[in-house]
Coordinates of C-alpha atoms and ligand atoms in Angstrom, one line a residue:
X1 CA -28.5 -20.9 -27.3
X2 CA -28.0 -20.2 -23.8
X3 CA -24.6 -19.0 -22.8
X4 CA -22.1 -21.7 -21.2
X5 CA -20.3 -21.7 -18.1
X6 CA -17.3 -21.1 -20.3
X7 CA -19.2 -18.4 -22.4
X8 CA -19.3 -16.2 -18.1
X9 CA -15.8 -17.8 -16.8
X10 CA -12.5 -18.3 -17.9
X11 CA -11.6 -21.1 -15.4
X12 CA -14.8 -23.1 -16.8
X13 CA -13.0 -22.5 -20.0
X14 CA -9.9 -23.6 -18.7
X15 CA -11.7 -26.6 -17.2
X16 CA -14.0 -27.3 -20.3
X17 CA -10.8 -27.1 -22.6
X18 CA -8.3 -28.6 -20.6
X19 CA -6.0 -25.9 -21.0
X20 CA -2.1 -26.5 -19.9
X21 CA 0.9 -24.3 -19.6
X22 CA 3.6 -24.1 -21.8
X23 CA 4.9 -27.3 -20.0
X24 CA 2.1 -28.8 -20.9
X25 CA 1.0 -29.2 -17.3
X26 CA -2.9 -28.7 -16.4
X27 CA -3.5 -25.3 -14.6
X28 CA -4.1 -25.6 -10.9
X29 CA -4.7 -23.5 -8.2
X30 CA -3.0 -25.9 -5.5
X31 CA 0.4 -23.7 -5.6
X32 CA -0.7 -20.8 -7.1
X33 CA -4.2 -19.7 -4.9
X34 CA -3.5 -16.2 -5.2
X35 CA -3.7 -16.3 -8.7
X36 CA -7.4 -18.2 -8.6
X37 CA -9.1 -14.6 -7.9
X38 CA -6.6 -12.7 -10.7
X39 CA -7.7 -15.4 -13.1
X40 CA -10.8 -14.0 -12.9
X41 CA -10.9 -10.5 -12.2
X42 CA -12.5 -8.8 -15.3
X43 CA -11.8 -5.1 -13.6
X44 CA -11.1 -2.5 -16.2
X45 CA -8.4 -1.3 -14.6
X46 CA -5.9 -3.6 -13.2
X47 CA -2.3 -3.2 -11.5
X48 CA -0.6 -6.0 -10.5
X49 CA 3.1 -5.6 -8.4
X50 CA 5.3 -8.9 -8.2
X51 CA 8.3 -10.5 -7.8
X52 CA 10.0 -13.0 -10.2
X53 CA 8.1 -16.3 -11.3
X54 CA 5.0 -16.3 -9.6
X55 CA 3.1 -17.7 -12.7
X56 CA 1.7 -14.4 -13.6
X57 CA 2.8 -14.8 -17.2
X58 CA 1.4 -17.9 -18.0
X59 CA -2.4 -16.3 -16.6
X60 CA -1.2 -13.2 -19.0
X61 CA -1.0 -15.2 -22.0
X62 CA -4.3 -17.7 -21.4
X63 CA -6.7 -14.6 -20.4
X64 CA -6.6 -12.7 -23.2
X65 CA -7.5 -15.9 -25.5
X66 CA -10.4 -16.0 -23.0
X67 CA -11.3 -12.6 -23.5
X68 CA -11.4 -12.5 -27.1
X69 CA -13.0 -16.2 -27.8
X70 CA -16.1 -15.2 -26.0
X71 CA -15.8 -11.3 -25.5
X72 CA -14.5 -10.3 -28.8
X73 CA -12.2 -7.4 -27.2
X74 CA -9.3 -6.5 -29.2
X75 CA -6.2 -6.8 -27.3
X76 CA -2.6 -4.8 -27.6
X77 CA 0.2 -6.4 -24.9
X78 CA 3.4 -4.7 -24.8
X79 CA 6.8 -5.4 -23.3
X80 CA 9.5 -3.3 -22.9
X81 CA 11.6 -4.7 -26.2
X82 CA 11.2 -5.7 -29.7
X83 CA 13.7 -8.4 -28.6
X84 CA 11.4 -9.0 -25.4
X85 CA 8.4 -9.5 -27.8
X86 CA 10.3 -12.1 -29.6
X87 CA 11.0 -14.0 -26.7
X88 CA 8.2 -13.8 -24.9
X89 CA 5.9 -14.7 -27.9
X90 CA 8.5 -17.5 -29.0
X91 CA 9.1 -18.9 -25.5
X92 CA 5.8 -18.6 -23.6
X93 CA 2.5 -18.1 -25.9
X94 CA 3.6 -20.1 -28.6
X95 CA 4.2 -23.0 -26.6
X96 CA 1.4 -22.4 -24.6
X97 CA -0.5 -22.8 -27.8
X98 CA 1.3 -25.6 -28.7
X99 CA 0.8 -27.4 -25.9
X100 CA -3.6 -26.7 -26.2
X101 CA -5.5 -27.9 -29.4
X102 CA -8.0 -25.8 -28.9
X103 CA -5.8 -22.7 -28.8
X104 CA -4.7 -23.7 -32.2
X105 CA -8.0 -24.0 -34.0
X106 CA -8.5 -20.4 -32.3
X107 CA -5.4 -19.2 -33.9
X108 CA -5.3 -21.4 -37.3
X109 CA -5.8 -18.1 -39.4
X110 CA -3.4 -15.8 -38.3
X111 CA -0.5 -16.8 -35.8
X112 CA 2.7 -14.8 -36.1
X113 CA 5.0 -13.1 -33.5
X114 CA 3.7 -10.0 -33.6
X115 CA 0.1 -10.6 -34.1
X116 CA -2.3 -13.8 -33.4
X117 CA -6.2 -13.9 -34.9
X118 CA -9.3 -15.5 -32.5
X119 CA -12.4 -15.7 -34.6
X120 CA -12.4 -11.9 -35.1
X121 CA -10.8 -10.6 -32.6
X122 CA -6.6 -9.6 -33.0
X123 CA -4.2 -9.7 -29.9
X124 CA -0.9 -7.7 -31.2
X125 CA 2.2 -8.0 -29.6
X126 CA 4.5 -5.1 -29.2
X127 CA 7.9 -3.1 -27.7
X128 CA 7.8 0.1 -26.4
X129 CA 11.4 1.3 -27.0
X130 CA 11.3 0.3 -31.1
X131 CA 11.5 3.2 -33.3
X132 CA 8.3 3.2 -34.0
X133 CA 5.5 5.3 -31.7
X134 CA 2.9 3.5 -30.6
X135 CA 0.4 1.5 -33.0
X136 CA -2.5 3.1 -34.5
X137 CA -5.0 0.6 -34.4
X138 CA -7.9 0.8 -32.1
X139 CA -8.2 -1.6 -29.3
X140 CA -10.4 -2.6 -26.0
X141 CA -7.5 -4.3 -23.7
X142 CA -4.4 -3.1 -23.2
X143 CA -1.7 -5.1 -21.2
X144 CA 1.1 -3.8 -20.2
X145 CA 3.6 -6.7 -18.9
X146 CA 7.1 -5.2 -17.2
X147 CA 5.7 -1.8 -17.2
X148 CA 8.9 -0.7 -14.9
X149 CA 10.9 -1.3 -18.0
X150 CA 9.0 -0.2 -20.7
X151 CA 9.1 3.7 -22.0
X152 CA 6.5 5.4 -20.2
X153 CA 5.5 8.1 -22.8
X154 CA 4.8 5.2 -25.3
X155 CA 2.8 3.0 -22.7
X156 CA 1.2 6.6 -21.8
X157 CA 0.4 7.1 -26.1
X158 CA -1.5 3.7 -26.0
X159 CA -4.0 5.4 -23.8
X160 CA -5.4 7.1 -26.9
X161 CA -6.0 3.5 -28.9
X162 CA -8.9 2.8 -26.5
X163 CA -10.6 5.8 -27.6
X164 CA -13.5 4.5 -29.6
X165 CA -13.6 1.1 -27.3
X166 CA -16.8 0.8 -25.1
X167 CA -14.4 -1.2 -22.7
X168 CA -11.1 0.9 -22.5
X169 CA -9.5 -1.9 -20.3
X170 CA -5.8 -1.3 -18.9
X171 CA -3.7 -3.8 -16.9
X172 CA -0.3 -2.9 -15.9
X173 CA 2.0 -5.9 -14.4
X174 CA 5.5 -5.9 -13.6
X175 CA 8.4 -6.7 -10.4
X176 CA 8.4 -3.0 -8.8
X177 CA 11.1 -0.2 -9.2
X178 CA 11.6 2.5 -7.2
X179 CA 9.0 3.3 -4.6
X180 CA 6.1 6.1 -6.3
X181 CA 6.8 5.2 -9.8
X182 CA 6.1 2.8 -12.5
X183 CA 3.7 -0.1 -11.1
X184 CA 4.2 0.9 -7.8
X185 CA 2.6 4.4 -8.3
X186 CA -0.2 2.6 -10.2
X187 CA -0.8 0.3 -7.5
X188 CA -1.0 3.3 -4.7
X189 CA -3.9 4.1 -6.7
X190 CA -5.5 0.5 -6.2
X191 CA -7.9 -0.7 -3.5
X192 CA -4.4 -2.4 -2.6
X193 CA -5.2 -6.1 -2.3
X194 CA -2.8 -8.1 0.2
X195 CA -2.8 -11.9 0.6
X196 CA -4.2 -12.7 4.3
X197 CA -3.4 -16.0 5.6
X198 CA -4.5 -16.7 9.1
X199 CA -1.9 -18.7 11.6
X200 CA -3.5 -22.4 12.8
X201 CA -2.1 -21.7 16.5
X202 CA -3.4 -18.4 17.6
X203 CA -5.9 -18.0 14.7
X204 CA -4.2 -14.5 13.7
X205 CA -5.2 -13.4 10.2
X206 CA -2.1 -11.7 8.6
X207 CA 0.1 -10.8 5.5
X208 CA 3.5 -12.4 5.4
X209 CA 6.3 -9.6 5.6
X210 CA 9.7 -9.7 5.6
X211 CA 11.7 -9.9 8.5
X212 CA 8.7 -10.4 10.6
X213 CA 7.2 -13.8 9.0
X214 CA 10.6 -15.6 8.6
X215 CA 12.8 -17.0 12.0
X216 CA 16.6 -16.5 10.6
X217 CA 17.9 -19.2 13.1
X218 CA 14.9 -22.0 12.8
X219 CA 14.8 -21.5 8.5
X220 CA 10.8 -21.0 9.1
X221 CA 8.0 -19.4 8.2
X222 CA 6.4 -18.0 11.7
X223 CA 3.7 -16.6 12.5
X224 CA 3.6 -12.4 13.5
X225 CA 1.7 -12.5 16.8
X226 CA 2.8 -16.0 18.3
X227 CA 6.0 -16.6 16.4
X228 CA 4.2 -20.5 16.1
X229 CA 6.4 -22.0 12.4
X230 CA 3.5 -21.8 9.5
X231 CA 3.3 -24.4 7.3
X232 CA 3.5 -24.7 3.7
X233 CA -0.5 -25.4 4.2
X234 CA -1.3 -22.3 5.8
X235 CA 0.2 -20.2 3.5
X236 CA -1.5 -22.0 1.0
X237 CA -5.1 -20.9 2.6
X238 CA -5.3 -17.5 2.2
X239 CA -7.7 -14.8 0.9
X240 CA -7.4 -11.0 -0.7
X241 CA -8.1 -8.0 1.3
X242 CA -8.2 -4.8 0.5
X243 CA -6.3 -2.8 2.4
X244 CA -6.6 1.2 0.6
X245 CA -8.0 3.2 2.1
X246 CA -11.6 3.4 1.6
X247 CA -11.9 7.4 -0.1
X248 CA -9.2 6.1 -2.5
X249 CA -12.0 3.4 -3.6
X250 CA -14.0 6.4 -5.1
X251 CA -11.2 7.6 -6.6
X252 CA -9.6 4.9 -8.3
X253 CA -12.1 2.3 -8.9
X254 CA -8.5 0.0 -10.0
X255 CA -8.2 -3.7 -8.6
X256 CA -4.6 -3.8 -7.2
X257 CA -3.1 -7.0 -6.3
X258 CA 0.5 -7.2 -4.2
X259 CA 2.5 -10.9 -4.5
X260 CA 5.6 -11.7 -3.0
X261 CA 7.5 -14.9 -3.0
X262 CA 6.6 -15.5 0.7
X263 CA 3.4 -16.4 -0.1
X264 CA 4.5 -19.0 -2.5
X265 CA 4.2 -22.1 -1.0
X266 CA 6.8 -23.9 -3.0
X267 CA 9.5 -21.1 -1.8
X268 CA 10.9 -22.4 1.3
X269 CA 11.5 -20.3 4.0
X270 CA 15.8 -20.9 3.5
X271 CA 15.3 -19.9 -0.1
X272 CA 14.1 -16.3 1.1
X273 CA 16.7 -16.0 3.6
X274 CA 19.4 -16.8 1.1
X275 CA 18.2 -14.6 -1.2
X276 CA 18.9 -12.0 1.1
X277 CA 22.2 -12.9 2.3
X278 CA 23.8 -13.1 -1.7
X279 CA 21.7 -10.9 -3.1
X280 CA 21.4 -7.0 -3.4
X281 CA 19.1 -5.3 -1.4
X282 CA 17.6 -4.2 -4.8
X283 CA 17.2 -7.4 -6.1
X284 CA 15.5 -8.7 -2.9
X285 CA 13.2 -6.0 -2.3
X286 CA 12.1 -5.9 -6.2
X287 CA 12.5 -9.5 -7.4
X288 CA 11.8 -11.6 -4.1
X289 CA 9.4 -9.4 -2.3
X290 CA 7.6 -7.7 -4.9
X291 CA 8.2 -4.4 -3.3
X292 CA 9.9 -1.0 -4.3
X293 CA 13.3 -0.5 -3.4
X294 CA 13.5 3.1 -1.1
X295 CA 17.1 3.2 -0.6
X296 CA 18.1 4.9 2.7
X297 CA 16.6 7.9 4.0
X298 CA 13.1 6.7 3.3
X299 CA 12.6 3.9 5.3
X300 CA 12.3 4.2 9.3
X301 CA 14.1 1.8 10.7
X302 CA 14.0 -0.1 14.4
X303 CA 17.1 1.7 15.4
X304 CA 15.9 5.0 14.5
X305 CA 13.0 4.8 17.1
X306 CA 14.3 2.4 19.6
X307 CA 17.0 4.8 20.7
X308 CA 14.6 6.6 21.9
X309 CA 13.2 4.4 24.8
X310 CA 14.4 5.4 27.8
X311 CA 14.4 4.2 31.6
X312 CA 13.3 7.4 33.2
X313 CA 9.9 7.4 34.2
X314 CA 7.4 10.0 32.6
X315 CA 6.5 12.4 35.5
X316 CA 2.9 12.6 33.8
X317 CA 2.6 16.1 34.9
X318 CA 2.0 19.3 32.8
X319 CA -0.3 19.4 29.6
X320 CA -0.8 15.7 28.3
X321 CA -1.7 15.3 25.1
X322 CA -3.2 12.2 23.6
X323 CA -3.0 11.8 20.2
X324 CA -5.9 9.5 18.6
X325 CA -6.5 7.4 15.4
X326 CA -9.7 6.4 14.5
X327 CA -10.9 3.3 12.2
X328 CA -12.0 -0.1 12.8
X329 CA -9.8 0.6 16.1
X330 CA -8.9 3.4 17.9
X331 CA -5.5 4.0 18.5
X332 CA -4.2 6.1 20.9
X333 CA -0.4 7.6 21.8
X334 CA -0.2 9.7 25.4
X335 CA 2.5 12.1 26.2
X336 CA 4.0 15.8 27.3
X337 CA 6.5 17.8 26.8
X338 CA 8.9 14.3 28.6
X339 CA 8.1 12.6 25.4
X340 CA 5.5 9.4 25.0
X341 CA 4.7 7.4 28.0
X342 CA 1.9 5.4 27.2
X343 CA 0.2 3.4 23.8
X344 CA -2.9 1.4 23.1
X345 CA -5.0 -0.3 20.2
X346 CA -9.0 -0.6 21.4
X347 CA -12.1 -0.9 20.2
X348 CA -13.8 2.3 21.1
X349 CA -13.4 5.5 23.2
X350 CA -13.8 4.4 26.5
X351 CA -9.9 4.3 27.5
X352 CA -9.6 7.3 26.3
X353 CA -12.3 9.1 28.1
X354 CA -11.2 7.2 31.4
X355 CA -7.4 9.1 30.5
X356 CA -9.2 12.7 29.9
X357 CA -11.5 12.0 33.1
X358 CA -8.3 10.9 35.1
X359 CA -5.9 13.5 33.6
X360 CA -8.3 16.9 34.1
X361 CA -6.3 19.4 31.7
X362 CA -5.5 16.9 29.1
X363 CA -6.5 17.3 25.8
X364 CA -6.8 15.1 22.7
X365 CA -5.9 15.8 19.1
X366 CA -8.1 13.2 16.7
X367 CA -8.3 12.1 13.3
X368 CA -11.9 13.5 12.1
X369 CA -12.1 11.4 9.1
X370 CA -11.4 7.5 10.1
X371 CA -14.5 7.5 12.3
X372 CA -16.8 10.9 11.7
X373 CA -19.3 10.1 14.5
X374 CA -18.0 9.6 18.1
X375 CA -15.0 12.1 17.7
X376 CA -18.0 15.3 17.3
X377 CA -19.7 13.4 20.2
X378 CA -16.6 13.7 22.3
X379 CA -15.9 17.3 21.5
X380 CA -19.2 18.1 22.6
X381 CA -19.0 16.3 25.9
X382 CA -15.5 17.5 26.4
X383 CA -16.0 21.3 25.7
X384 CA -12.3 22.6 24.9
X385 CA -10.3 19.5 25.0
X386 CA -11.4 17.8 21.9
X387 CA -9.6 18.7 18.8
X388 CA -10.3 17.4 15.4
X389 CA -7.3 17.0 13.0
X390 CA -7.9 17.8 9.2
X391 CA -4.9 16.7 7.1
X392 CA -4.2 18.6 4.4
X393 CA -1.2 18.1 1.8
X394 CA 1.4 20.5 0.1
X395 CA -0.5 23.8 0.5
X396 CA 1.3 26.4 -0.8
X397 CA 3.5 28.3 1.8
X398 CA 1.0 26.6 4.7
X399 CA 2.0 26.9 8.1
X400 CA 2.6 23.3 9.6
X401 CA -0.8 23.7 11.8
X402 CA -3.6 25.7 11.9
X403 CA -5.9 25.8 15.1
X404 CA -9.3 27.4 14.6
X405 CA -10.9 29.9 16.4
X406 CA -14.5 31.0 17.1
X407 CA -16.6 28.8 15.0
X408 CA -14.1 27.2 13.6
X409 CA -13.0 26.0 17.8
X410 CA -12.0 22.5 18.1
X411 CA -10.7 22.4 14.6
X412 CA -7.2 22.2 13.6
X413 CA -5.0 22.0 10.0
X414 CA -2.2 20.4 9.8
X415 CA 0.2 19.8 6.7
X416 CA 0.3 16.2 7.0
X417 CA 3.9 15.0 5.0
X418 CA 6.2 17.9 6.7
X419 CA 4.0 17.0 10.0
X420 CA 5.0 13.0 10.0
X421 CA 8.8 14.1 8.2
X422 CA 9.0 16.7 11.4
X423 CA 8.0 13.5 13.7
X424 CA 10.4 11.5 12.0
X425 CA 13.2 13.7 11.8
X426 CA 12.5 14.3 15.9
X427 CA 13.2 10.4 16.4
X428 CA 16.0 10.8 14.0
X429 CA 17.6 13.3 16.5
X430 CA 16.6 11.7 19.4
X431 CA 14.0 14.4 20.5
X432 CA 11.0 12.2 21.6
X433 CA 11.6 9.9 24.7
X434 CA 9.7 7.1 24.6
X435 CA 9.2 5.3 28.5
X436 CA 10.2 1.7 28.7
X437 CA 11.9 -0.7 27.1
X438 CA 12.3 -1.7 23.2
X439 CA 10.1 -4.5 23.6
X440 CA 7.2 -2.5 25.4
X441 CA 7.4 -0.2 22.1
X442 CA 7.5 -3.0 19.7
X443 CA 3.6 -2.5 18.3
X444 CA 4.7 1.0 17.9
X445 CA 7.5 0.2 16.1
X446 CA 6.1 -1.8 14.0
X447 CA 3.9 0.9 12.7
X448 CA 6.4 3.2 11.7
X449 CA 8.1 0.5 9.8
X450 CA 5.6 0.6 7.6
X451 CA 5.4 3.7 6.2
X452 CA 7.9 5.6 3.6
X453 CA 8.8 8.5 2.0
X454 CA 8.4 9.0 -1.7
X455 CA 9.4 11.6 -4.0
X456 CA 6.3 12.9 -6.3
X457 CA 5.6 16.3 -8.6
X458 CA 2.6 18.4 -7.3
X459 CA 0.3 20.3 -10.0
X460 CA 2.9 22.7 -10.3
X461 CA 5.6 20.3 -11.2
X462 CA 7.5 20.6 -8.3
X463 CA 9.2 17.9 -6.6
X464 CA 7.6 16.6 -3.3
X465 CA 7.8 14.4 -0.8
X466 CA 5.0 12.4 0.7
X467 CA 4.6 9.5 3.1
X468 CA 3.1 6.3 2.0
X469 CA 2.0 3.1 3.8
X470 CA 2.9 -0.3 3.6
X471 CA 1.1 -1.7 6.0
X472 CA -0.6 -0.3 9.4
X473 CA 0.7 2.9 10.3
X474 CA -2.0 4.1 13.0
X475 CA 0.7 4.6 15.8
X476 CA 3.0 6.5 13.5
X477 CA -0.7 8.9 12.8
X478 CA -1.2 8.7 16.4
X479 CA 2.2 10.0 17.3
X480 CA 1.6 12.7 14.1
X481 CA -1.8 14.2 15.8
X482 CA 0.1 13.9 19.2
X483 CA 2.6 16.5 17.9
X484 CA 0.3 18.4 16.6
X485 CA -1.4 19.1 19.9
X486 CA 2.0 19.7 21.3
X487 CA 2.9 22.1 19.0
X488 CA 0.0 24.6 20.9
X489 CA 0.0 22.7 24.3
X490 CA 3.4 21.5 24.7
X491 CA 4.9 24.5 25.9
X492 CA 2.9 25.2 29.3
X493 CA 4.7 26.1 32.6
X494 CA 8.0 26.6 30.4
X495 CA 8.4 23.2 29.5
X496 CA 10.0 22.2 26.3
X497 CA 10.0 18.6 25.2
X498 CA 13.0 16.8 25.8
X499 CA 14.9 19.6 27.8
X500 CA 16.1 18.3 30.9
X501 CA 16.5 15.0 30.0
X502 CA 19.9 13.3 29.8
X503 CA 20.9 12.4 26.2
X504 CA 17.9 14.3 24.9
X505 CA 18.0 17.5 22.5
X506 CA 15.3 19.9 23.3
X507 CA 12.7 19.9 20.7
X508 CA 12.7 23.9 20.3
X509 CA 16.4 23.9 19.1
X510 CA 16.3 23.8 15.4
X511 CA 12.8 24.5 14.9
X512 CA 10.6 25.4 12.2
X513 CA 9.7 29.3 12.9
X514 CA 5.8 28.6 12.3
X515 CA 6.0 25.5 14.8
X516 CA 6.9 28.1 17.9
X517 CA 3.8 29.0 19.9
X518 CA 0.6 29.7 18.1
X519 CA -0.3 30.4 14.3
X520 CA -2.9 33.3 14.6
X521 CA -6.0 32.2 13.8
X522 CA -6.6 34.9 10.8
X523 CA -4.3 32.2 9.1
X524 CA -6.7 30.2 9.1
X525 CA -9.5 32.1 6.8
X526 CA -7.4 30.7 3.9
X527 CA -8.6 27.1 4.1
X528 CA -11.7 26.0 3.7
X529 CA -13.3 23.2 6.2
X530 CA -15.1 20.8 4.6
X531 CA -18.4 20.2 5.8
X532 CA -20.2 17.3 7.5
X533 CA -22.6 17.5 4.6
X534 CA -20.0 17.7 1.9
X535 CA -20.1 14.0 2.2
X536 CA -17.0 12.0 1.8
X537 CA -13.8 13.6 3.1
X538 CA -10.7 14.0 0.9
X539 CA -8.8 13.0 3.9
X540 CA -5.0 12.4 3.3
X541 CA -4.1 9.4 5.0
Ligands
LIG601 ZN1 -0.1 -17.3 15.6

């Protein structure tokens, strides 16, 4: 017989058998889009990071009885508690079953708490803090539901019950945590889908992020770039990107998906808002946004940065360094030893040539592995002005930067989490003018709201910190491979940035020892470039 519709896809399965939530309502996409594509993402490896009641639970009970009617995979789903297991069973997959006939004649042989029989495939049901260690029976699936709750070394131990599976299929889901741990560590290692919807007025395509997408004083939805209100409708239309970066693809081949309420259409806009007023900033970051909750210290905020702008014009004399990230767009920072003067987002390299050609002894430190091509074209044309930036993380005992020498010319190292956590520490102390205005900076901003610090163990076991993104953090790389390039060039003619300049602490005081003049190039013979040939480039960011 030749296989069904149903047989390839659960929602013609769900379609076919008119399958209904617990409620005993038919599923629909209508308020739920985001879910359509999880419905039917058969990845192996699956992390999904949400807030509260989003419908994920109901989609985590009906795929498995998909999954083993017409796959035949056997299925263990944990939650954190015994007590959870009860509930969940009692209170959601019971009733869903309840509510579906033909869940029932799939589960007429076997259809406890703890353990439910499809034709011959079993889907057990099980706590992870019980007494007892993880089950010995061999499985295909495992689900993991409230992973941020469960005990880790049992969800870990579970790992070893796929052994003999041809399949080995894991899916985490849970509300995050703290930032770099739990489902929020799995989904780091995720191509990192976001939910795009694109605004009717200005045709911006964009993900809805708090404070930006909501107006306080109107109770609205609003679009980022125009500020236009967004209705209910367009943030029903929206579609997954992937926003990880693309080396982390070949590294974790794991689907990632990131929901928050705001793209629910059925939260309204005063909902959110409230939800931030009575709530604790836990609770809204974890249960409303679907995010990790940083605490201070590992967050930039606004403030942080803003007090840096400043009315006095940039003499633009001395060394200026541009610092350059490169992608889809470049973007590109401009500044000396007075601070930042100048930012920009293009397409290509042409500004940036017209800034070297009008600025003779400028020089530009860039990102070698967002765009491999143009950068090597540009040191060639530019014969001692081009430097190419190589990130590199948590070497032991590494100086902050390395600049080559001889063949190695045009090449520099740089220890990329103390390099952005010494550019953030600099706005922290007010080190780094920035000319103009807070709202001629606002782009800028932006970027360095997005990233954050989190605390992880390196191979030795040691405690580190490293900054993560949230969303596009190109200035706040820009800025990074700016200070870089001052760190060699900044210090021409006696200048020191900052000195000079009312309210502003000379960058020098306070120093690192290894970010004063120079590293020797002999430093140097310790790393190893990577080769054009090598193929793809364990960058950093
Ligand atoms: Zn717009």
């Amino acid at each position: 017989m030749p296989p069904s519709l149903s047989d390839l896809s659960v929602l013609a399965w769900i379609k076919e058998h008119g399958i209904k939530t617990e409620k005993g309502d038919p599923i629909t996409f209508r308020d739920h889009p985001f879910l359509f594509d999880i419905y039917r993402d058969m990845t192996p490896n699956q992390v999904i990071m949400k807030p509260a009641q989003v419908g994920m639970s109901t989609l985590m009970n009906i795929k498995p009885f998909w999954i083993m009617d017409k796959m035949g995979l056997e299925v263990i789903y944990t939650l954190p508690t015994d007590a959870d297991v009860i509930d969940f069973v009692g209170s959601k997959t019971n009733r869903i079953i309840a509510q579906n006939p033909y869940l029932q004649e799939l589960t007429k042989d076997r259809d406890t708490i703890e353990q439910k029989l499809v034709r011959d495939s079993q889907i057990y049901y099980r706590g992870t803090w019980s007494k007892k260690s993880a089950m010995m029976i061999p499985a295909d699936l495992l689900i993991h539901d409230e992973l941020d709750a469960s005990k880790q070394e049992i969800v870990t131990d579970y790992e070893t019950r796929l052994k003999h599976s041809s399949y080995k299929w894991k899916w985490y889901f849970s509300h995050p945590s703290t930032e770099g741990t739990g489902i929020h560590k799995k989904f780091l290692e995720t191509d990192q889908k976001h939910w795009h919807i694109t605004c009717r007025a200005c045709k911006e395509e964009q993900v809805l992020t708090w404070p930006e997408s909501i107006d306080r004083t109107l109770q609205m939805y609003v679009c980022k770039k125009c500020h236009q209100p967004l209705t209910d409708d367009d943030r029903r239309k929206g579609r997954w990107k992937e926003t990880g970066h693309l080396a982390d693809r070949f590294k974790y081949p794991s689907s990632g998906y990131w929901i928050s309420s705001l793209m629910c259409p059925w939260i309204p806009a005063h909902e959110i808002i409230n939800n931030y007023e009575t709530k604790d900033p836990e609770y809204f970051y974890t249960k409303v946004l679907g995010l990790p909750y940083s605490g201070g210290g590992n967050k930039i905020n606004r403030e942080l940065l803003v007090q840096n702008c400043t009315p006095r014009v940039n003499s633009q004399s001395g060394r200026i360094v541009f610092g350059v990230d490169t992608g889809v767009k470049v973007h590109l920072v401009a500044g000396n030893a007075e601070g930042l003067f100048y930012y920009s987002e293009t397409d290509g390299y042409d500004e940036l040539e017209r800034l070297l050609d009008r600025f003779p002894k400028s020089v530009a430190v860039i990102d070698q592995g967002g765009d491999l091509i143009s950068p090597r074209k540009l040191r060639e044309k530019y014969p001692g002005r081009i430097f190419l930036c190589y990130f590199r993380a948590d070497r032991k005992a590494m100086q902050l930067c390395a600049w080559g020498d001889g063949d190695e010319e045009g090449k520099v190292i740089c220890d990329r989490n103390r390099m952005i956590q010494l550019v953030v520490d600099e706005f922290t102390d007010k080190r780094i003018p920035l000319q103009g205005k807070e709202y001629e900076w606002k782009d800028f901003v932006d970027h360095f709201e997005h990233i954050y610090r989190v605390k992880t163990e390196n191979a030795l076991g040691v405690d580190v910190y490293k900054w993560e993104r949230s969303g596009p953090d190109h200035f706040a790389l820009a800025t990074t491979y700016w200070r870089v390039g001052m760190t060699r060039f900044g210090q021409g003619g006696g200048a020191i940035l900052g000195e000079g300049i009312q309210g502003f602490i000379p960058i020098s005081k306070g120093m690192a020892p290894d970010l004063r003049g120079n590293v020797k190039a002999s430093t140097l013979k310790e790393f190893v470039f990577p080769s054009f040939e090598d193929g793809v480039f364990a960058s950093e960011d």
